Amino acid sequence: MKAPYIFNIQKFSVHDGPGIRTTIFFKGCPIRCLWCHNPESQKYNQEVMLTSEGEEEIVGQHYTIEQIVKKVQSDQIFYDQSGGGVTFSGGEVMTQPIDYIVELASRIKRLGISLMIDTCGVAPVENYQKILPYADGFLYDLKFINSQDHFKYVGKDNSLVKDNLKFISDNGGAIYLRLILLKGINDSMDTMEKTVEWLKENNIKISEIDLLPYHDFGRDKYNRLGRKCTQNFEVPDEQHVLNIKYYLQQEGYNVKIGG
Ligand code: SF4
């Protein structure tokens, strides 16, 4: 079975779904968000990145399924106490060798551990179909409701993102919809209204909406990879983010600021 590259296994994570979680970051992503905080997650191959001390470090390792299961199992008591579990993230986990991902997911579920899938929605629908029986929820990015903007800022249109979101909803997957907010670009009330309109028209069932205001962490990573930094956005005003929250709550959604 082909193994993917993993660039980080983060324990005690509290921003990748409910409770305390172990987040596994798979390396490789089919899109290029200009604000990406983890540029080392984008390429599917191993890369050299400098540490903050200037040492060369290889990013991306193979792990056997057994090795990962052992790692995540060691924190099971924390998941149980906090309502947490494991999150597959990236990069884009749903574009990784799917047999490996499904096997790992089934092993984690057999231990009674909750599993969340963090995804940008740009992956084959068959992969979502395969992971659905094992996923307790999807942290699902809807970056731009407008397809041209999606293309402009991430390099691909959003048709697959919308289709896969509908597929997951129609098939009973729990959706934690993540809206990244970039000031003056996708955070207007008009954009929010269009988003809600589309969700309702398509009968998308949402467990929670997570508002993720842009921040510019990770800028130095571009330099450390020898790449030009593409992050050049503004942080939305706090009050405006609260206004968005109230609006979405009035529309009947359970809304959180942050992951
Ligand atoms: S989907 Fe995530 S990992 Fe991929 S480019 Fe966008 S922000 Fe980076």
PDB file of C-alpha atoms and ligand atoms in Angstrom:
ATOM      1  CA  MET A   1       0.000   0.000   0.000  1.00  0.00           C
ATOM      2  CA  LYS A   2       1.430   3.364  -1.021  1.00  0.00           C
ATOM      3  CA  ALA A   3       2.185   5.560   2.000  1.00  0.00           C
ATOM      4  CA  PRO A   4       1.691   9.344   1.918  1.00  0.00           C
ATOM      5  CA  TYR A   5       4.161  11.866   3.270  1.00  0.00           C
ATOM      6  CA  ILE A   6       3.245  13.336   6.635  1.00  0.00           C
ATOM      7  CA  PHE A   7       4.861  16.595   7.730  1.00  0.00           C
ATOM      8  CA  ASN A   8       3.584  16.867  11.287  1.00  0.00           C
ATOM      9  CA  ILE A   9       1.743  14.888  13.932  1.00  0.00           C
ATOM     10  CA  GLN A  10       0.537  17.443  16.419  1.00  0.00           C
ATOM     11  CA  LYS A  11      -0.628  16.279  19.793  1.00  0.00           C
ATOM     12  CA  PHE A  12      -2.923  18.275  22.126  1.00  0.00           C
ATOM     13  CA  SER A  13      -4.357  20.275  19.291  1.00  0.00           C
ATOM     14  CA  VAL A  14      -7.453  22.352  20.166  1.00  0.00           C
ATOM     15  CA  HIS A  15      -8.237  24.076  16.852  1.00  0.00           C
ATOM     16  CA  ASP A  16      -8.956  21.102  14.628  1.00  0.00           C
ATOM     17  CA  GLY A  17     -12.370  19.991  15.827  1.00  0.00           C
ATOM     18  CA  PRO A  18     -13.974  19.319  19.219  1.00  0.00           C
ATOM     19  CA  GLY A  19     -11.942  18.636  22.377  1.00  0.00           C
ATOM     20  CA  ILE A  20      -8.284  17.694  22.558  1.00  0.00           C
ATOM     21  CA  ARG A  21      -7.092  16.070  19.359  1.00  0.00           C
ATOM     22  CA  THR A  22      -4.078  14.625  17.611  1.00  0.00           C
ATOM     23  CA  THR A  23      -3.842  16.207  14.170  1.00  0.00           C
ATOM     24  CA  ILE A  24      -2.048  14.405  11.380  1.00  0.00           C
ATOM     25  CA  PHE A  25      -0.867  16.730   8.623  1.00  0.00           C
ATOM     26  CA  PHE A  26      -0.538  15.018   5.247  1.00  0.00           C
ATOM     27  CA  LYS A  27       1.772  16.632   2.733  1.00  0.00           C
ATOM     28  CA  GLY A  28       0.415  17.681  -0.656  1.00  0.00           C
ATOM     29  CA  CYS A  29      -2.442  19.927  -1.713  1.00  0.00           C
ATOM     30  CA  PRO A  30      -4.165  20.338  -5.102  1.00  0.00           C
ATOM     31  CA  ILE A  31      -4.730  24.102  -4.666  1.00  0.00           C
ATOM     32  CA  ARG A  32      -2.613  27.125  -3.768  1.00  0.00           C
ATOM     33  CA  CYS A  33      -4.355  29.520  -1.407  1.00  0.00           C
ATOM     34  CA  LEU A  34      -2.406  32.761  -1.521  1.00  0.00           C
ATOM     35  CA  TRP A  35      -2.774  33.135   2.277  1.00  0.00           C
ATOM     36  CA  CYS A  36      -1.630  29.560   3.091  1.00  0.00           C
ATOM     37  CA  HIS A  37       0.005  29.403   6.531  1.00  0.00           C
ATOM     38  CA  ASN A  38       1.639  26.070   5.856  1.00  0.00           C
ATOM     39  CA  PRO A  39       3.425  26.340   2.498  1.00  0.00           C
ATOM     40  CA  GLU A  40       5.434  23.239   3.429  1.00  0.00           C
ATOM     41  CA  SER A  41       2.154  21.320   3.148  1.00  0.00           C
ATOM     42  CA  GLN A  42       1.587  22.130  -0.523  1.00  0.00           C
ATOM     43  CA  LYS A  43       3.992  19.874  -2.451  1.00  0.00           C
ATOM     44  CA  TYR A  44       3.488  16.096  -2.427  1.00  0.00           C
ATOM     45  CA  ASN A  45       7.206  15.325  -2.228  1.00  0.00           C
ATOM     46  CA  GLN A  46       9.797  15.732   0.518  1.00  0.00           C
ATOM     47  CA  GLU A  47      11.388  19.187   0.744  1.00  0.00           C
ATOM     48  CA  VAL A  48      14.206  20.891   2.550  1.00  0.00           C
ATOM     49  CA  MET A  49      13.142  23.741   4.822  1.00  0.00           C
ATOM     50  CA  LEU A  50      15.409  25.748   7.082  1.00  0.00           C
ATOM     51  CA  THR A  51      14.591  25.744  10.782  1.00  0.00           C
ATOM     52  CA  SER A  52      14.329  29.138  12.522  1.00  0.00           C
ATOM     53  CA  GLU A  53      17.972  28.539  13.563  1.00  0.00           C
ATOM     54  CA  GLY A  54      19.003  28.126   9.913  1.00  0.00           C
ATOM     55  CA  GLU A  55      19.526  24.333  10.008  1.00  0.00           C
ATOM     56  CA  GLU A  56      18.382  22.260   7.024  1.00  0.00           C
ATOM     57  CA  GLU A  57      15.452  19.997   7.814  1.00  0.00           C
ATOM     58  CA  ILE A  58      13.649  17.439   5.627  1.00  0.00           C
ATOM     59  CA  VAL A  59       9.900  18.020   5.608  1.00  0.00           C
ATOM     60  CA  GLY A  60       7.757  14.925   5.015  1.00  0.00           C
ATOM     61  CA  GLN A  61       8.172  11.417   6.415  1.00  0.00           C
ATOM     62  CA  HIS A  62       6.559   8.067   5.759  1.00  0.00           C
ATOM     63  CA  TYR A  63       4.945   6.272   8.693  1.00  0.00           C
ATOM     64  CA  THR A  64       3.447   2.820   8.812  1.00  0.00           C
ATOM     65  CA  ILE A  65      -0.186   2.626   9.833  1.00  0.00           C
ATOM     66  CA  GLU A  66       0.942   0.745  12.935  1.00  0.00           C
ATOM     67  CA  GLN A  67       3.259   3.609  13.962  1.00  0.00           C
ATOM     68  CA  ILE A  68       0.487   6.176  13.701  1.00  0.00           C
ATOM     69  CA  VAL A  69      -2.061   4.032  15.505  1.00  0.00           C
ATOM     70  CA  LYS A  70       0.392   3.626  18.372  1.00  0.00           C
ATOM     71  CA  LYS A  71       1.002   7.380  18.555  1.00  0.00           C
ATOM     72  CA  VAL A  72      -2.669   8.347  18.581  1.00  0.00           C
ATOM     73  CA  GLN A  73      -3.666   5.592  20.975  1.00  0.00           C
ATOM     74  CA  SER A  74      -1.251   6.854  23.625  1.00  0.00           C
ATOM     75  CA  ASP A  75      -3.470   9.953  24.130  1.00  0.00           C
ATOM     76  CA  GLN A  76      -6.808   8.171  24.154  1.00  0.00           C
ATOM     77  CA  ILE A  77      -7.492   9.165  27.753  1.00  0.00           C
ATOM     78  CA  PHE A  78      -7.326  12.867  26.777  1.00  0.00           C
ATOM     79  CA  TYR A  79      -9.721  12.351  23.881  1.00  0.00           C
ATOM     80  CA  ASP A  80     -12.163  10.520  26.124  1.00  0.00           C
ATOM     81  CA  GLN A  81     -12.065  13.197  28.826  1.00  0.00           C
ATOM     82  CA  SER A  82     -12.414  16.151  26.428  1.00  0.00           C
ATOM     83  CA  GLY A  83     -14.672  14.768  23.709  1.00  0.00           C
ATOM     84  CA  GLY A  84     -11.731  14.947  21.304  1.00  0.00           C
ATOM     85  CA  GLY A  85     -10.056  12.494  18.968  1.00  0.00           C
ATOM     86  CA  VAL A  86      -7.983  12.482  15.814  1.00  0.00           C
ATOM     87  CA  THR A  87      -8.105  14.880  12.848  1.00  0.00           C
ATOM     88  CA  PHE A  88      -6.692  14.177   9.405  1.00  0.00           C
ATOM     89  CA  SER A  89      -5.507  17.462   7.931  1.00  0.00           C
ATOM     90  CA  GLY A  90      -2.978  18.748   5.434  1.00  0.00           C
ATOM     91  CA  GLY A  91      -2.271  19.731   2.775  1.00  0.00           C
ATOM     92  CA  GLU A  92      -5.284  17.858   1.525  1.00  0.00           C
ATOM     93  CA  VAL A  93      -5.826  14.446   3.054  1.00  0.00           C
ATOM     94  CA  MET A  94      -8.506  13.463   0.543  1.00  0.00           C
ATOM     95  CA  THR A  95      -5.992  13.579  -2.319  1.00  0.00           C
ATOM     96  CA  GLN A  96      -3.568  11.174  -0.601  1.00  0.00           C
ATOM     97  CA  PRO A  97      -3.350   7.427  -1.392  1.00  0.00           C
ATOM     98  CA  ILE A  98      -6.897   6.624  -0.390  1.00  0.00           C
ATOM     99  CA  ASP A  99      -6.389   2.958   0.557  1.00  0.00           C
ATOM    100  CA  TYR A 100      -3.875   4.016   3.206  1.00  0.00           C
ATOM    101  CA  ILE A 101      -6.168   6.785   4.497  1.00  0.00           C
ATOM    102  CA  VAL A 102      -9.201   4.490   4.709  1.00  0.00           C
ATOM    103  CA  GLU A 103      -7.231   1.715   6.413  1.00  0.00           C
ATOM    104  CA  LEU A 104      -5.823   4.177   8.958  1.00  0.00           C
ATOM    105  CA  ALA A 105      -9.301   5.622   9.526  1.00  0.00           C
ATOM    106  CA  SER A 106     -10.816   2.190  10.102  1.00  0.00           C
ATOM    107  CA  ARG A 107      -8.067   1.259  12.581  1.00  0.00           C
ATOM    108  CA  ILE A 108      -8.665   4.485  14.522  1.00  0.00           C
ATOM    109  CA  LYS A 109     -12.413   3.953  14.553  1.00  0.00           C
ATOM    110  CA  ARG A 110     -12.005   0.364  15.763  1.00  0.00           C
ATOM    111  CA  LEU A 111     -10.353   1.813  18.861  1.00  0.00           C
ATOM    112  CA  GLY A 112     -13.475   3.897  19.477  1.00  0.00           C
ATOM    113  CA  ILE A 113     -11.658   7.174  18.732  1.00  0.00           C
ATOM    114  CA  SER A 114     -13.506  10.046  17.017  1.00  0.00           C
ATOM    115  CA  LEU A 115     -12.177  11.038  13.599  1.00  0.00           C
ATOM    116  CA  MET A 116     -12.547  14.387  11.826  1.00  0.00           C
ATOM    117  CA  ILE A 117     -11.502  15.113   8.245  1.00  0.00           C
ATOM    118  CA  ASP A 118     -10.191  18.605   7.508  1.00  0.00           C
ATOM    119  CA  THR A 119     -10.654  19.229   3.786  1.00  0.00           C
ATOM    120  CA  CYS A 120     -10.719  21.961   1.141  1.00  0.00           C
ATOM    121  CA  GLY A 121     -13.197  19.966  -0.926  1.00  0.00           C
ATOM    122  CA  VAL A 122     -10.969  19.673  -4.004  1.00  0.00           C
ATOM    123  CA  ALA A 123     -10.720  15.886  -4.276  1.00  0.00           C
ATOM    124  CA  PRO A 124     -12.533  13.041  -6.080  1.00  0.00           C
ATOM    125  CA  VAL A 125     -16.029  12.368  -4.759  1.00  0.00           C
ATOM    126  CA  GLU A 126     -15.189   8.609  -4.580  1.00  0.00           C
ATOM    127  CA  ASN A 127     -12.682   9.417  -1.846  1.00  0.00           C
ATOM    128  CA  TYR A 128     -15.348  11.143   0.256  1.00  0.00           C
ATOM    129  CA  GLN A 129     -17.607   8.171  -0.347  1.00  0.00           C
ATOM    130  CA  LYS A 130     -14.900   5.807   0.935  1.00  0.00           C
ATOM    131  CA  ILE A 131     -14.112   7.818   4.087  1.00  0.00           C
ATOM    132  CA  LEU A 132     -17.732   8.617   5.042  1.00  0.00           C
ATOM    133  CA  PRO A 133     -18.351   5.437   7.078  1.00  0.00           C
ATOM    134  CA  TYR A 134     -15.367   6.270   9.326  1.00  0.00           C
ATOM    135  CA  ALA A 135     -15.623  10.062   9.642  1.00  0.00           C
ATOM    136  CA  ASP A 136     -17.441  11.603  12.600  1.00  0.00           C
ATOM    137  CA  GLY A 137     -17.338  14.945  10.855  1.00  0.00           C
ATOM    138  CA  PHE A 138     -15.785  17.088   8.154  1.00  0.00           C
ATOM    139  CA  LEU A 139     -14.049  20.419   8.790  1.00  0.00           C
ATOM    140  CA  TYR A 140     -14.987  21.651   5.358  1.00  0.00           C
ATOM    141  CA  ASP A 141     -13.603  24.862   3.828  1.00  0.00           C
ATOM    142  CA  LEU A 142     -15.839  26.974   1.674  1.00  0.00           C
ATOM    143  CA  LYS A 143     -13.332  29.650   0.794  1.00  0.00           C
ATOM    144  CA  PHE A 144     -15.307  31.587  -1.801  1.00  0.00           C
ATOM    145  CA  ILE A 145     -18.944  31.187  -2.781  1.00  0.00           C
ATOM    146  CA  ASN A 146     -18.047  32.997  -6.006  1.00  0.00           C
ATOM    147  CA  SER A 147     -16.273  30.670  -8.400  1.00  0.00           C
ATOM    148  CA  GLN A 148     -14.180  33.350 -10.153  1.00  0.00           C
ATOM    149  CA  ASP A 149     -12.821  34.498  -6.795  1.00  0.00           C
ATOM    150  CA  HIS A 150     -12.073  30.890  -5.873  1.00  0.00           C
ATOM    151  CA  PHE A 151     -10.077  30.586  -9.081  1.00  0.00           C
ATOM    152  CA  LYS A 152      -8.317  33.911  -8.577  1.00  0.00           C
ATOM    153  CA  TYR A 153      -7.150  33.252  -5.007  1.00  0.00           C
ATOM    154  CA  VAL A 154      -6.637  29.468  -4.918  1.00  0.00           C
ATOM    155  CA  GLY A 155      -6.080  28.538  -8.566  1.00  0.00           C
ATOM    156  CA  LYS A 156      -9.170  26.338  -9.167  1.00  0.00           C
ATOM    157  CA  ASP A 157     -12.882  27.047  -9.429  1.00  0.00           C
ATOM    158  CA  ASN A 158     -15.255  25.906  -6.698  1.00  0.00           C
ATOM    159  CA  SER A 159     -17.554  23.509  -8.586  1.00  0.00           C
ATOM    160  CA  LEU A 160     -15.997  20.399  -7.036  1.00  0.00           C
ATOM    161  CA  VAL A 161     -16.052  22.029  -3.575  1.00  0.00           C
ATOM    162  CA  LYS A 162     -19.796  22.637  -3.856  1.00  0.00           C
ATOM    163  CA  ASP A 163     -20.558  19.200  -5.344  1.00  0.00           C
ATOM    164  CA  ASN A 164     -18.621  17.355  -2.644  1.00  0.00           C
ATOM    165  CA  LEU A 165     -20.202  19.423   0.115  1.00  0.00           C
ATOM    166  CA  LYS A 166     -23.633  18.508  -1.179  1.00  0.00           C
ATOM    167  CA  PHE A 167     -22.601  14.862  -1.493  1.00  0.00           C
ATOM    168  CA  ILE A 168     -21.440  14.731   2.135  1.00  0.00           C
ATOM    169  CA  SER A 169     -24.586  16.462   3.367  1.00  0.00           C
ATOM    170  CA  ASP A 170     -26.910  14.242   1.316  1.00  0.00           C
ATOM    171  CA  ASN A 171     -25.140  11.184   2.701  1.00  0.00           C
ATOM    172  CA  GLY A 172     -25.428  12.151   6.346  1.00  0.00           C
ATOM    173  CA  GLY A 173     -21.890  13.425   7.076  1.00  0.00           C
ATOM    174  CA  ALA A 174     -21.626  16.023   9.870  1.00  0.00           C
ATOM    175  CA  ILE A 175     -20.336  19.282   8.402  1.00  0.00           C
ATOM    176  CA  TYR A 176     -18.370  21.896  10.292  1.00  0.00           C
ATOM    177  CA  LEU A 177     -18.245  24.560   7.610  1.00  0.00           C
ATOM    178  CA  ARG A 178     -15.128  26.727   7.754  1.00  0.00           C
ATOM    179  CA  LEU A 179     -15.234  30.229   6.326  1.00  0.00           C
ATOM    180  CA  ILE A 180     -11.862  31.944   6.073  1.00  0.00           C
ATOM    181  CA  LEU A 181     -12.459  35.715   6.213  1.00  0.00           C
ATOM    182  CA  LEU A 182     -10.195  37.970   4.169  1.00  0.00           C
ATOM    183  CA  LYS A 183     -10.921  41.651   4.735  1.00  0.00           C
ATOM    184  CA  GLY A 184     -12.545  43.353   1.750  1.00  0.00           C
ATOM    185  CA  ILE A 185     -12.361  40.182  -0.348  1.00  0.00           C
ATOM    186  CA  ASN A 186     -14.823  37.579   0.915  1.00  0.00           C
ATOM    187  CA  ASP A 187     -16.139  39.028   4.192  1.00  0.00           C
ATOM    188  CA  SER A 188     -18.930  41.329   3.012  1.00  0.00           C
ATOM    189  CA  MET A 189     -22.489  40.856   4.265  1.00  0.00           C
ATOM    190  CA  ASP A 190     -23.501  40.392   0.647  1.00  0.00           C
ATOM    191  CA  THR A 191     -21.089  37.431   0.380  1.00  0.00           C
ATOM    192  CA  MET A 192     -22.504  35.971   3.603  1.00  0.00           C
ATOM    193  CA  GLU A 193     -26.056  36.319   2.287  1.00  0.00           C
ATOM    194  CA  LYS A 194     -25.104  34.601  -0.968  1.00  0.00           C
ATOM    195  CA  THR A 195     -23.425  31.803   0.993  1.00  0.00           C
ATOM    196  CA  VAL A 196     -26.515  31.244   3.150  1.00  0.00           C
ATOM    197  CA  GLU A 197     -28.755  31.387   0.105  1.00  0.00           C
ATOM    198  CA  TRP A 198     -26.718  28.684  -1.613  1.00  0.00           C
ATOM    199  CA  LEU A 199     -26.599  26.486   1.507  1.00  0.00           C
ATOM    200  CA  LYS A 200     -30.366  26.711   1.949  1.00  0.00           C
ATOM    201  CA  GLU A 201     -31.208  26.247  -1.729  1.00  0.00           C
ATOM    202  CA  ASN A 202     -29.116  23.082  -1.760  1.00  0.00           C
ATOM    203  CA  ASN A 203     -30.433  21.844   1.569  1.00  0.00           C
ATOM    204  CA  ILE A 204     -26.928  21.550   3.029  1.00  0.00           C
ATOM    205  CA  LYS A 205     -27.176  20.476   6.664  1.00  0.00           C
ATOM    206  CA  ILE A 206     -24.567  22.200   8.819  1.00  0.00           C
ATOM    207  CA  SER A 207     -23.586  21.163  12.357  1.00  0.00           C
ATOM    208  CA  GLU A 208     -21.511  24.298  12.932  1.00  0.00           C
ATOM    209  CA  ILE A 209     -20.022  27.240  11.058  1.00  0.00           C
ATOM    210  CA  ASP A 210     -16.488  28.196  12.092  1.00  0.00           C
ATOM    211  CA  LEU A 211     -15.421  31.725  11.151  1.00  0.00           C
ATOM    212  CA  LEU A 212     -11.678  31.881  10.588  1.00  0.00           C
ATOM    213  CA  PRO A 213     -10.432  35.479  10.368  1.00  0.00           C
ATOM    214  CA  TYR A 214      -7.239  35.677   8.329  1.00  0.00           C
ATOM    215  CA  HIS A 215      -3.965  36.014  10.218  1.00  0.00           C
ATOM    216  CA  ASP A 216      -0.499  36.263   8.751  1.00  0.00           C
ATOM    217  CA  PHE A 217       1.310  33.564  10.743  1.00  0.00           C
ATOM    218  CA  GLY A 218       3.649  31.456   8.672  1.00  0.00           C
ATOM    219  CA  ARG A 219       5.160  34.246   6.550  1.00  0.00           C
ATOM    220  CA  ASP A 220       8.696  33.232   7.516  1.00  0.00           C
ATOM    221  CA  LYS A 221       8.085  29.660   6.328  1.00  0.00           C
ATOM    222  CA  TYR A 222       8.021  30.864   2.707  1.00  0.00           C
ATOM    223  CA  ASN A 223      11.520  32.321   3.166  1.00  0.00           C
ATOM    224  CA  ARG A 224      12.709  29.180   4.910  1.00  0.00           C
ATOM    225  CA  LEU A 225      11.530  27.151   1.888  1.00  0.00           C
ATOM    226  CA  GLY A 226      13.233  29.590  -0.495  1.00  0.00           C
ATOM    227  CA  ARG A 227       9.874  30.705  -1.923  1.00  0.00           C
ATOM    228  CA  LYS A 228       8.266  34.077  -2.405  1.00  0.00           C
ATOM    229  CA  CYS A 229       5.627  34.811   0.234  1.00  0.00           C
ATOM    230  CA  THR A 230       2.136  35.129  -1.277  1.00  0.00           C
ATOM    231  CA  GLN A 231       0.375  36.258   1.919  1.00  0.00           C
ATOM    232  CA  ASN A 232      -0.772  39.829   1.447  1.00  0.00           C
ATOM    233  CA  PHE A 233      -4.178  40.176   3.057  1.00  0.00           C
ATOM    234  CA  GLU A 234      -5.748  42.231   5.800  1.00  0.00           C
ATOM    235  CA  VAL A 235      -7.194  40.970   9.063  1.00  0.00           C
ATOM    236  CA  PRO A 236     -10.956  41.646   9.279  1.00  0.00           C
ATOM    237  CA  ASP A 237     -12.175  44.001  12.037  1.00  0.00           C
ATOM    238  CA  GLU A 238     -13.304  42.233  15.186  1.00  0.00           C
ATOM    239  CA  GLN A 239     -16.680  43.954  15.230  1.00  0.00           C
ATOM    240  CA  HIS A 240     -17.320  42.991  11.641  1.00  0.00           C
ATOM    241  CA  VAL A 241     -16.577  39.345  12.411  1.00  0.00           C
ATOM    242  CA  LEU A 242     -19.058  39.553  15.311  1.00  0.00           C
ATOM    243  CA  ASN A 243     -21.664  41.046  12.983  1.00  0.00           C
ATOM    244  CA  ILE A 244     -21.180  38.114  10.614  1.00  0.00           C
ATOM    245  CA  LYS A 245     -21.563  35.747  13.545  1.00  0.00           C
ATOM    246  CA  TYR A 246     -24.854  37.368  14.641  1.00  0.00           C
ATOM    247  CA  TYR A 247     -26.175  37.323  11.093  1.00  0.00           C
ATOM    248  CA  LEU A 248     -25.425  33.613  10.653  1.00  0.00           C
ATOM    249  CA  GLN A 249     -26.931  32.831  14.059  1.00  0.00           C
ATOM    250  CA  GLN A 250     -30.102  34.629  13.028  1.00  0.00           C
ATOM    251  CA  GLU A 251     -30.168  32.417   9.972  1.00  0.00           C
ATOM    252  CA  GLY A 252     -30.298  29.435  12.328  1.00  0.00           C
ATOM    253  CA  TYR A 253     -26.663  28.308  12.378  1.00  0.00           C
ATOM    254  CA  ASN A 254     -24.521  27.342  15.304  1.00  0.00           C
ATOM    255  CA  VAL A 255     -21.492  29.646  14.853  1.00  0.00           C
ATOM    256  CA  LYS A 256     -18.050  29.783  16.383  1.00  0.00           C
ATOM    257  CA  ILE A 257     -15.184  32.211  15.811  1.00  0.00           C
ATOM    258  CA  GLY A 258     -11.985  30.207  15.412  1.00  0.00           C
ATOM    259  CA  GLY A 259     -11.458  26.518  14.643  1.00  0.00           C
TER     260      GLY A 259
HETATM  261  S1  SF4 B   1      -6.050  24.231   1.201  1.00  0.00           S
HETATM  262 FE1  SF4 B   1      -4.886  24.597   3.063  1.00  0.00          FE
HETATM  263  S2  SF4 B   1      -2.916  23.584   2.705  1.00  0.00           S
HETATM  264 FE2  SF4 B   1      -3.890  23.807   0.696  1.00  0.00          FE
HETATM  265  S3  SF4 B   1      -3.034  25.716  -0.087  1.00  0.00           S
HETATM  266 FE3  SF4 B   1      -4.994  26.186   0.927  1.00  0.00          FE
HETATM  267  S4  SF4 B   1      -4.454  26.784   2.998  1.00  0.00           S
HETATM  268 FE4  SF4 B   1      -2.654  25.721   2.124  1.00  0.00          FE
END
